[in-house]
mmCIF file of C-alpha atoms in Angstrom:
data_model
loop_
_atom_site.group_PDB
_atom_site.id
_atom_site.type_symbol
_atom_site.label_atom_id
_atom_site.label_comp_id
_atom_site.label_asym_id
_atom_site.label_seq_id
_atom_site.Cartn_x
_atom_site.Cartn_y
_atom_site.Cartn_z
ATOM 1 C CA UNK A 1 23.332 -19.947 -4.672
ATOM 2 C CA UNK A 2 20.950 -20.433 -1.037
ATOM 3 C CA UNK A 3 24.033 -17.791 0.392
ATOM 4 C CA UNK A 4 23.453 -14.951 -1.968
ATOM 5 C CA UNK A 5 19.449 -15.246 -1.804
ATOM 6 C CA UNK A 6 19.693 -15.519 1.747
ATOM 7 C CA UNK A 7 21.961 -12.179 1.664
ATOM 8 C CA UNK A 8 19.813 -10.557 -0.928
ATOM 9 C CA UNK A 9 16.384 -11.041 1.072
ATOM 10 C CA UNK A 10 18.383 -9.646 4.496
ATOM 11 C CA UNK A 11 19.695 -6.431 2.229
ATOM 12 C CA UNK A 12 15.760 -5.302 1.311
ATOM 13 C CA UNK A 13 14.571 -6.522 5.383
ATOM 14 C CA UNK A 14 17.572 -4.142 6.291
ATOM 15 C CA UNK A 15 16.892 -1.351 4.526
ATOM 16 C CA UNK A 16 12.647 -1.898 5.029
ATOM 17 C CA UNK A 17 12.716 -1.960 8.659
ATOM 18 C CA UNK A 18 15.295 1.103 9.309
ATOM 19 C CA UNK A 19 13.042 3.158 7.953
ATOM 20 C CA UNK A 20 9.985 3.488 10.505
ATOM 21 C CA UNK A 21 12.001 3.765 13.043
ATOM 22 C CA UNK A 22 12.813 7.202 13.029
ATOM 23 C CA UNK A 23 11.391 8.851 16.164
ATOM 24 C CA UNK A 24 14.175 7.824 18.613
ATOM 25 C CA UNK A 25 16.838 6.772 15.676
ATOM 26 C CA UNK A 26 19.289 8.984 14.291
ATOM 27 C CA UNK A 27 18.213 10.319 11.020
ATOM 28 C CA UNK A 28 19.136 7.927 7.881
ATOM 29 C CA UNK A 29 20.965 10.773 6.488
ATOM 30 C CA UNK A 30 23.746 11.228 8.712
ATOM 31 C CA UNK A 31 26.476 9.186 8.168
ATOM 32 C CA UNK A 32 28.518 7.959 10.700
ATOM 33 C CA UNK A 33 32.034 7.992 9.338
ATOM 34 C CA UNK A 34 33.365 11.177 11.647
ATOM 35 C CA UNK A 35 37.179 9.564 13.183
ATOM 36 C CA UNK A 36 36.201 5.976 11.575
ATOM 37 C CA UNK A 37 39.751 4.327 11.565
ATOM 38 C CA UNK A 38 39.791 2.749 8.127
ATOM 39 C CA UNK A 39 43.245 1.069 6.793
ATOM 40 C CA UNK A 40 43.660 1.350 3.026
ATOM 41 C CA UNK A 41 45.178 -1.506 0.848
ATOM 42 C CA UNK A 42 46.218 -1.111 -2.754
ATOM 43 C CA UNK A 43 48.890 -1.853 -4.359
ATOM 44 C CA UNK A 44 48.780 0.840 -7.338
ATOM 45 C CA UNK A 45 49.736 4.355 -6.129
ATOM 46 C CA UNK A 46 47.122 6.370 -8.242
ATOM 47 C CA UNK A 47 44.242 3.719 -7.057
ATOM 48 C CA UNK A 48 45.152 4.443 -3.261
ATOM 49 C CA UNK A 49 45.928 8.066 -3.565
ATOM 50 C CA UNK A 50 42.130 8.953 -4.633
ATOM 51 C CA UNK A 51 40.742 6.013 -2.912
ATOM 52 C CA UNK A 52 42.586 7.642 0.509
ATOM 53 C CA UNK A 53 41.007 11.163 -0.385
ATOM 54 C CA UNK A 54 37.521 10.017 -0.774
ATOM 55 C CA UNK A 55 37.687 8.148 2.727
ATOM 56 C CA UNK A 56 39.093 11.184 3.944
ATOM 57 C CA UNK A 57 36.427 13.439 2.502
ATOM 58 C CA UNK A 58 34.028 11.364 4.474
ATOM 59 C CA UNK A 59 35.353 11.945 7.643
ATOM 60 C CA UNK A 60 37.917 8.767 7.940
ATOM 61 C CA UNK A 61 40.799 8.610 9.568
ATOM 62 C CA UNK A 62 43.162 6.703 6.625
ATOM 63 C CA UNK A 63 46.284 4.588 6.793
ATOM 64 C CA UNK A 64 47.355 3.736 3.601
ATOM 65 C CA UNK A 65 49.620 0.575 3.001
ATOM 66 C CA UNK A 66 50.571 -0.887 -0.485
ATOM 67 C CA UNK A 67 50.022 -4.580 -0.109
ATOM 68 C CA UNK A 68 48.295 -7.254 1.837
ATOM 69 C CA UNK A 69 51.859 -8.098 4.134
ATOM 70 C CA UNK A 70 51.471 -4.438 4.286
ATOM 71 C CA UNK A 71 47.974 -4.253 5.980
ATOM 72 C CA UNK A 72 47.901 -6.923 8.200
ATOM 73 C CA UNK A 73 51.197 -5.909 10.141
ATOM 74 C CA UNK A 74 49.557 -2.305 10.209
ATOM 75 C CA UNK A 75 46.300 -3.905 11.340
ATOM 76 C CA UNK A 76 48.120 -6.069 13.989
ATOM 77 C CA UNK A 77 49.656 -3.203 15.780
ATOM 78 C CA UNK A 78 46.873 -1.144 15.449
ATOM 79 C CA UNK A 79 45.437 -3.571 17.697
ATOM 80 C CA UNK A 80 41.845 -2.957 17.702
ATOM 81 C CA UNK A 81 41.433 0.513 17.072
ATOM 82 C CA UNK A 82 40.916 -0.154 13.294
ATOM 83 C CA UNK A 83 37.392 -0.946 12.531
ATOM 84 C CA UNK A 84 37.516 -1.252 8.667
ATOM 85 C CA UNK A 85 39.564 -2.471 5.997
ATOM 86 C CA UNK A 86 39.033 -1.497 2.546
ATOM 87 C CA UNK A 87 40.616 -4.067 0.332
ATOM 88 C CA UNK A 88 41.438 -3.914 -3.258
ATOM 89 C CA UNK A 89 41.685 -7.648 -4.351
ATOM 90 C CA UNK A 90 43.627 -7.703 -7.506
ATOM 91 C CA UNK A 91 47.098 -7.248 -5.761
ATOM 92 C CA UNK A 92 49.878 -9.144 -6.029
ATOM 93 C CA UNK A 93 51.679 -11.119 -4.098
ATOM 94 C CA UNK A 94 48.958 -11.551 -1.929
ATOM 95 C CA UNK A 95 45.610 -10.978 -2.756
ATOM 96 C CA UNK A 96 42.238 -9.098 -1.125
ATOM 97 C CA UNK A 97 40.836 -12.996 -0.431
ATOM 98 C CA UNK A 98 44.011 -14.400 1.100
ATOM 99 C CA UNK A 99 44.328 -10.924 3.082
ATOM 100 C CA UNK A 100 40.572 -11.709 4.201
ATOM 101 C CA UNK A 101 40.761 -15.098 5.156
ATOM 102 C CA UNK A 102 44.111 -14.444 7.138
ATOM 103 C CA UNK A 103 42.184 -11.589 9.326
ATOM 104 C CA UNK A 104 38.956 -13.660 9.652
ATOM 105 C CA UNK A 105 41.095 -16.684 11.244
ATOM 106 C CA UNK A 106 41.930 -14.390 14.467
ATOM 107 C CA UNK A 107 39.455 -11.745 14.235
ATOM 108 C CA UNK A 108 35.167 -11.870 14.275
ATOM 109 C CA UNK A 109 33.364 -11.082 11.461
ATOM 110 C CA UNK A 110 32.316 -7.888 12.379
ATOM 111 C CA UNK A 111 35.848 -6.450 13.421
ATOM 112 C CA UNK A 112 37.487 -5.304 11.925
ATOM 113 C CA UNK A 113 34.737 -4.844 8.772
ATOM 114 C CA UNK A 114 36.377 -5.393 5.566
ATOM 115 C CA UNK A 115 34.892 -3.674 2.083
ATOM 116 C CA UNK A 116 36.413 -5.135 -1.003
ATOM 117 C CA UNK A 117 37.460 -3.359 -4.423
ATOM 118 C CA UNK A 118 37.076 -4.604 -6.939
ATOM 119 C CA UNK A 119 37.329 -4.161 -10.745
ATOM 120 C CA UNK A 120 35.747 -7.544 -11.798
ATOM 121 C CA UNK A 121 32.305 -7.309 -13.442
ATOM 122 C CA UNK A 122 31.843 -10.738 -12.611
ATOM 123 C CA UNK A 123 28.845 -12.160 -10.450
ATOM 124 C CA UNK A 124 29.905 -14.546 -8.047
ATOM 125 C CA UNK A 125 32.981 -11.870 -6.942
ATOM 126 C CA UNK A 126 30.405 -10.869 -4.160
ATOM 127 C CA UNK A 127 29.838 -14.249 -3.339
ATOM 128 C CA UNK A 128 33.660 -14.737 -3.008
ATOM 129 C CA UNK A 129 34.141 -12.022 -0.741
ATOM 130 C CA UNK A 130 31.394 -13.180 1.413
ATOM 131 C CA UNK A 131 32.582 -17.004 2.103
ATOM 132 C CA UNK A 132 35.945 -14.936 2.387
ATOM 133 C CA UNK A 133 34.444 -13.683 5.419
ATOM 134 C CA UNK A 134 34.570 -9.845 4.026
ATOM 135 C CA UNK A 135 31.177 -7.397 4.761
ATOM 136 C CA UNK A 136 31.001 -5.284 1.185
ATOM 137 C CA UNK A 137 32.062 -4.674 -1.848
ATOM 138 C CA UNK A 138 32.628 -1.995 -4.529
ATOM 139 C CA UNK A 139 33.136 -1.924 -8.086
ATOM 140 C CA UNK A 140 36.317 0.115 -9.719
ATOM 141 C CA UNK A 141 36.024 3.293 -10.253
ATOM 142 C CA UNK A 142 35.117 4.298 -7.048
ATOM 143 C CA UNK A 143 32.498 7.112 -6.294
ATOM 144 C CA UNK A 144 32.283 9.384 -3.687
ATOM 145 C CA UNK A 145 28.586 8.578 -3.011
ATOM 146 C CA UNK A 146 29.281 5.176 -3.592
ATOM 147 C CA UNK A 147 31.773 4.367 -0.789
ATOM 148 C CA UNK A 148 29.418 6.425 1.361
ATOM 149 C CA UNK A 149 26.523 4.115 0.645
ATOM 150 C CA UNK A 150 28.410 0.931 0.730
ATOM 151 C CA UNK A 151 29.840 2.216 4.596
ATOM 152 C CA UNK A 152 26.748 3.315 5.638
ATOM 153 C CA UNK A 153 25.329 -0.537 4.402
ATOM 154 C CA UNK A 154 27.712 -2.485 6.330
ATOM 155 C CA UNK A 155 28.052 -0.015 9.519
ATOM 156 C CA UNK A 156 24.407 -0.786 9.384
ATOM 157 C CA UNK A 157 23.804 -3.865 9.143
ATOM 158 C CA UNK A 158 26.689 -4.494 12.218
ATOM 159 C CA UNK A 159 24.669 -1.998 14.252
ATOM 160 C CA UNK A 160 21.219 -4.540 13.646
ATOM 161 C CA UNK A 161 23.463 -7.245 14.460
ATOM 162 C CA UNK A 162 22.709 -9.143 11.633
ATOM 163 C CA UNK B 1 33.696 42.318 -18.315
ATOM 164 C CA UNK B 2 36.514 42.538 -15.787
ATOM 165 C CA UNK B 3 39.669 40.183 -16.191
ATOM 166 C CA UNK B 4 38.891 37.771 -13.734
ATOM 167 C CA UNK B 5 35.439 37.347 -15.027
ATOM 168 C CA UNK B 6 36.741 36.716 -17.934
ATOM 169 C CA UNK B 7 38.737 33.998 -16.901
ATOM 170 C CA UNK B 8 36.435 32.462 -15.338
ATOM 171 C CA UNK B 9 33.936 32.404 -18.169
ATOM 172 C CA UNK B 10 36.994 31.151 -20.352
ATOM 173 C CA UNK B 11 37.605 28.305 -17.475
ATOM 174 C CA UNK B 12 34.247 27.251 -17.416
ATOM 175 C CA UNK B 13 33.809 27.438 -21.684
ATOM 176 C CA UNK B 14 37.063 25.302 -21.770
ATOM 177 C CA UNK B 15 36.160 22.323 -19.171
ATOM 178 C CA UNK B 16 33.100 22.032 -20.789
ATOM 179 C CA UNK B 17 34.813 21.624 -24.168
ATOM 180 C CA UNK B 18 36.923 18.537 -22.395
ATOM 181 C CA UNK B 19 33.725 17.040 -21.020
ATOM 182 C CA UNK B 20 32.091 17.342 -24.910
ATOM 183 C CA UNK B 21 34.867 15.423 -26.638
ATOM 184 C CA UNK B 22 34.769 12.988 -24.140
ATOM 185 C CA UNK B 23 38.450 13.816 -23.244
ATOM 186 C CA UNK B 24 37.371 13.585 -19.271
ATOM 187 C CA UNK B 25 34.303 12.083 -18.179
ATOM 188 C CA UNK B 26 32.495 12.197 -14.273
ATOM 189 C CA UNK B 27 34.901 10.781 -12.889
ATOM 190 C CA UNK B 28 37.248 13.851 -13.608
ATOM 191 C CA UNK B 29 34.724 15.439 -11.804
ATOM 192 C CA UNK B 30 34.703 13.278 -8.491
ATOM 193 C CA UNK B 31 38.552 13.835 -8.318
ATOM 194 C CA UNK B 32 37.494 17.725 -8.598
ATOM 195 C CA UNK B 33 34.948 17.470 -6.101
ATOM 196 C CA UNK B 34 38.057 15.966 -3.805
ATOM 197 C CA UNK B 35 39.904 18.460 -4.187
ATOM 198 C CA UNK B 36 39.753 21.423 -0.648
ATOM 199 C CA UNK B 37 42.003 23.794 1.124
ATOM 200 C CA UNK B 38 43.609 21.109 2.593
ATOM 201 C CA UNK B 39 44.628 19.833 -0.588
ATOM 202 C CA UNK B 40 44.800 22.452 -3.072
ATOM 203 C CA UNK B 41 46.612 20.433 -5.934
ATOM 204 C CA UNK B 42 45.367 17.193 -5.604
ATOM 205 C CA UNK B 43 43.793 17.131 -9.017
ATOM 206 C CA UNK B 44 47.271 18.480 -10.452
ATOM 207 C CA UNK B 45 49.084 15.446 -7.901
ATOM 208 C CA UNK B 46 46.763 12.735 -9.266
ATOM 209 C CA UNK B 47 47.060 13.864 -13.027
ATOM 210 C CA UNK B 48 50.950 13.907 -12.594
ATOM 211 C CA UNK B 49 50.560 10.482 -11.085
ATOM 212 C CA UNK B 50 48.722 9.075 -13.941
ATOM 213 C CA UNK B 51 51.289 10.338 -16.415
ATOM 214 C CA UNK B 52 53.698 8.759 -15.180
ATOM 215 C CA UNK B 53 52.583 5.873 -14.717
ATOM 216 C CA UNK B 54 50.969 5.912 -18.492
ATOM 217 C CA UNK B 55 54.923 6.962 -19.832
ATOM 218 C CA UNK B 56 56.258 3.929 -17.856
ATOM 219 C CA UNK B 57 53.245 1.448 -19.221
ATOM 220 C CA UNK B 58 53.668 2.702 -22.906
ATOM 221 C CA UNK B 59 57.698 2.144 -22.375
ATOM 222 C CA UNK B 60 56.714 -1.457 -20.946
ATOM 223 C CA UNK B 61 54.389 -2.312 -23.598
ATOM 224 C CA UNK B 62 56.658 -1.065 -26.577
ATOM 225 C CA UNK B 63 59.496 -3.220 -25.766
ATOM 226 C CA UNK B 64 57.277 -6.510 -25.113
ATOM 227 C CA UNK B 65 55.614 -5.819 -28.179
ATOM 228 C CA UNK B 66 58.952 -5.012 -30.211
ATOM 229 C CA UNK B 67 59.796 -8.868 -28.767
ATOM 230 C CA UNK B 68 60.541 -11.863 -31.570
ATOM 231 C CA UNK B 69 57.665 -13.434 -29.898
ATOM 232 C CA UNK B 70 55.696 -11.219 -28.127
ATOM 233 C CA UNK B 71 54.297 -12.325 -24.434
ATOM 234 C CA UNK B 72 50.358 -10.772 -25.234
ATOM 235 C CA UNK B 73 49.528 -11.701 -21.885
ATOM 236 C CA UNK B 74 52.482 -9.135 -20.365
ATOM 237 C CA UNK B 75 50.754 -6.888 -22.895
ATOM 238 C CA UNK B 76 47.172 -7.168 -21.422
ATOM 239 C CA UNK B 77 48.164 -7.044 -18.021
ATOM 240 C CA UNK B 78 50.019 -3.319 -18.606
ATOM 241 C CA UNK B 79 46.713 -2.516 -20.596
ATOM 242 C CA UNK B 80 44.656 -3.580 -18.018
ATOM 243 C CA UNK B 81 46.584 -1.606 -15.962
ATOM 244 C CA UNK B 82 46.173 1.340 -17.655
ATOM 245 C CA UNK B 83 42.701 0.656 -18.233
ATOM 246 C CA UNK B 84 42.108 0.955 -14.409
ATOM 247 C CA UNK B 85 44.061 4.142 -13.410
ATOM 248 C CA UNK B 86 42.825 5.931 -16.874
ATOM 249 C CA UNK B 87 39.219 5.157 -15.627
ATOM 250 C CA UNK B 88 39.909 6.157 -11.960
ATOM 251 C CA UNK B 89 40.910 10.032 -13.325
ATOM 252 C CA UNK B 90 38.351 10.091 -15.731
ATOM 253 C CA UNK B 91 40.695 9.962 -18.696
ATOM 254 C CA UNK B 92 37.689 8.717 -20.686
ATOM 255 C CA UNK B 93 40.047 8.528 -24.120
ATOM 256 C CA UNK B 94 42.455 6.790 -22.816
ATOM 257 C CA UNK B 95 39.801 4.710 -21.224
ATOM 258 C CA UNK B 96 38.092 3.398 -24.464
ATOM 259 C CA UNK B 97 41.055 2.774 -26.009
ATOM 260 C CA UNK B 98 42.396 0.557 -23.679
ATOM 261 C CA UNK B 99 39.249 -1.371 -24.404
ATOM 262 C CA UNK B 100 40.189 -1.941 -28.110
ATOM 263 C CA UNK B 101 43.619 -2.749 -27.192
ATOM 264 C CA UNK B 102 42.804 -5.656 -24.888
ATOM 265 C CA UNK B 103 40.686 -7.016 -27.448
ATOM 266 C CA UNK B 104 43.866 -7.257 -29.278
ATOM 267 C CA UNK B 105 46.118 -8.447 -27.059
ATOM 268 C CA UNK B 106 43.092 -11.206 -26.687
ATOM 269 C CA UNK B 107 43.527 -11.921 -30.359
ATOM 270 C CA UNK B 108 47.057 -11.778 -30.375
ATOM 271 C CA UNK B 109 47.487 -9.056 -32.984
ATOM 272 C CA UNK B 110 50.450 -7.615 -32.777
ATOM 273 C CA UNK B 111 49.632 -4.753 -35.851
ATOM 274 C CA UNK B 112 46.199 -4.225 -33.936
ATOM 275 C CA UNK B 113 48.491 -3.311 -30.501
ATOM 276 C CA UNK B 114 50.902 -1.272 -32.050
ATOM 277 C CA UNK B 115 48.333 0.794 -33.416
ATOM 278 C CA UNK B 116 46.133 1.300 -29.980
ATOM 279 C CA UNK B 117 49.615 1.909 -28.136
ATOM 280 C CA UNK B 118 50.401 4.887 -31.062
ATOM 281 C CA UNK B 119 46.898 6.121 -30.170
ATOM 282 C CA UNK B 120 47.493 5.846 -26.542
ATOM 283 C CA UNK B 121 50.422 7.739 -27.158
ATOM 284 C CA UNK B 122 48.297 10.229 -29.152
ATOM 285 C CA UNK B 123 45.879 10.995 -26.352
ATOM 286 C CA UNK B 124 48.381 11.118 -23.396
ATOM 287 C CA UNK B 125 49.610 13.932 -25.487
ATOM 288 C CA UNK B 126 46.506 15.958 -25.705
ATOM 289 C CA UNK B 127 45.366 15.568 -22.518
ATOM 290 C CA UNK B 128 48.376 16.424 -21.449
ATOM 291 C CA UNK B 129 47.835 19.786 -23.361
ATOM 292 C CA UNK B 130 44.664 19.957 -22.115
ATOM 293 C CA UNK B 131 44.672 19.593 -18.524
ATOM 294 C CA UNK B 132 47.762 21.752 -18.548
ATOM 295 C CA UNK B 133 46.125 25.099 -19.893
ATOM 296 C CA UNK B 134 43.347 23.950 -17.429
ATOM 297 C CA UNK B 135 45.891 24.144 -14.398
ATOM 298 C CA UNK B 136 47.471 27.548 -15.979
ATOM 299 C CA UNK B 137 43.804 28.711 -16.068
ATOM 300 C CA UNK B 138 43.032 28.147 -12.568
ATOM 301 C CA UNK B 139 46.125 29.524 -11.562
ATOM 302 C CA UNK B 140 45.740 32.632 -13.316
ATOM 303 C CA UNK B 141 42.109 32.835 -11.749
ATOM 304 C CA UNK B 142 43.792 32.344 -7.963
ATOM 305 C CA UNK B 143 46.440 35.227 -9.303
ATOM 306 C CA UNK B 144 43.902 37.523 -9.877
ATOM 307 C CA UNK B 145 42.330 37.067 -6.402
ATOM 308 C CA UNK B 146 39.583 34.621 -7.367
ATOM 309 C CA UNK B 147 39.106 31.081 -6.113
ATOM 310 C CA UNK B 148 38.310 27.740 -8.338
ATOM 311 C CA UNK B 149 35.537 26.175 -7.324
ATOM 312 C CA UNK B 150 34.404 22.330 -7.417
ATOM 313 C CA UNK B 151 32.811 22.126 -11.223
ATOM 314 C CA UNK B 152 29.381 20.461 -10.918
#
């Protein structure tokens, strides 16, 4: 319960204090996805197709892998060029959590950042995928506008080291 | 009004039909919007993608559900399934009646399931139709030297 106030209080600071700061800031409107090395995991071919595009659309650079053995051998020879992993969770075999846990046991938390999918309507999911050690989350079906948002969120908060 | 006007107007008359019986819903449009020069057919790519894997769930489900005792959970998990890639094209039918059928396969009614899956079946059909004369319509458009822009 204290986690998810704590994170909901840090959301609105984050969000009220990028604001003023516009005179020497880059403008809130352009997004910084251009060449962002993003590896996709999904285990359902239609899911990952569209999910792939969208990234793409925003300027990613997308490697998409079926499952979570998948994604953390891609992610391991990647090295650390990768600096986001969008995760769906309900896979099987192994699942967006375990694939989580396994990257935040040799890697920080802020690389590489992980953004969980989910279709679960449920309200302690984003708790979950917090104590998981993953930076976002976003509800099936997945929008254009937003994945941008939720990117934009988490690239932020990294870049207010928070 | 010249032909490819025509077409157009006739492109734009019958998406907007789709959107009005709910046969494809805003997310039809996102996969639209998607769609560039770098990827002419990807709405055509997804759609085929979705068929298929709606054939191979239907063929799943009928034989569980054609079972002495039928496993309802196998059941909900290909309706779930379907439920999830239905709502990432925007096949808003398909969508909502996924939504009665889990409530079935929750109850255990096997009468209940056999009717959603013969309505699934129903709707695959017709938007099959539909989104086919859509493709044919767009392709006549490119034919006659005009382009298919993202619908808003």
């Amino acid at each position: 319960m204290t986690l998810v106030l704590r994170f909901q209080i840090r959301l609105s600071y984050g969000r009220a204090t990028f604001a003023p700061r516009t005179s020497s800031e880059q403008p809130r409107s352009i997004p910084q996805f251009r060449g962002l090395r993003v590896i996709l995991a999904d285990d359902d071919a239609l899911n990952r197709t569209v999910t792939k595009k969208l990234l793409e659309k925003l300027g990613c650079e997308v490697t998409a892998v079926s499952s979570g053995f998948e994604c953390l051998s891609a992610l391991s020879s990647a090295e650390n060029s990768v600096r986001l992993v969008v995760l769906d969770i309900q896979m099987p075999e192994m699942d967006g959590f375990e694939v989580a846990t396994r990257i935040r046991k040799v890697r920080s938390r802020s690389w590489p950042l992980i953004i969980a999918v989910t279709a679960s309507a449920e309200d302690n999911v984003w708790e979950r995928c917090l104590q998981m050690g993953m930076n976002g989350m976003i509800r099936k079906p997945v929008l254009l506008q937003g994945m941008a948002d939720e990117l934009q969120r988490v690239l932020q908060r990294v870049g207010e080291g928070l | 009004m010249d032909v490819l006007s025509q077409l157009q107007r006739q492109l734009a008359d019958f998406l907007a039909s789709l959107y009005r019986e709910g046969f494809v819903d805003d997310q039809f449009t996102q996969l639209q919007k998607l769609q560039d020069e770098s990827s002419p057919d990807f709405v055509m790519e997804v759609v085929s993608l979705f068929f298929e894997d709606c054939e191979k769930l239907v063929n799943n489900m009928a034989k569980v559900l054609e079972q002495q005792v039928v496993d309802f959970k196998q059941v909900d998990s290909h309706v779930h399934q379907l439920k999830g890639s239905s709502s990432s094209i925007g096949a808003a039918r398909i969508r909502n009646v996924c939504i009665a059928f889990k409530t079935f396969c929750e109850a255990q009614n096997r009468e209940g399931c056999l009717r959603c899956l013969q309505q699934v079946n129903h709707e695959h059909a017709q938007l099959k139709a539909n989104l086919q004369s859509l493709f044919t319509l767009e392709r006549q458009i490119v034919a006659a030297g005009g382009s298919v822009p993202a619908m808003q």
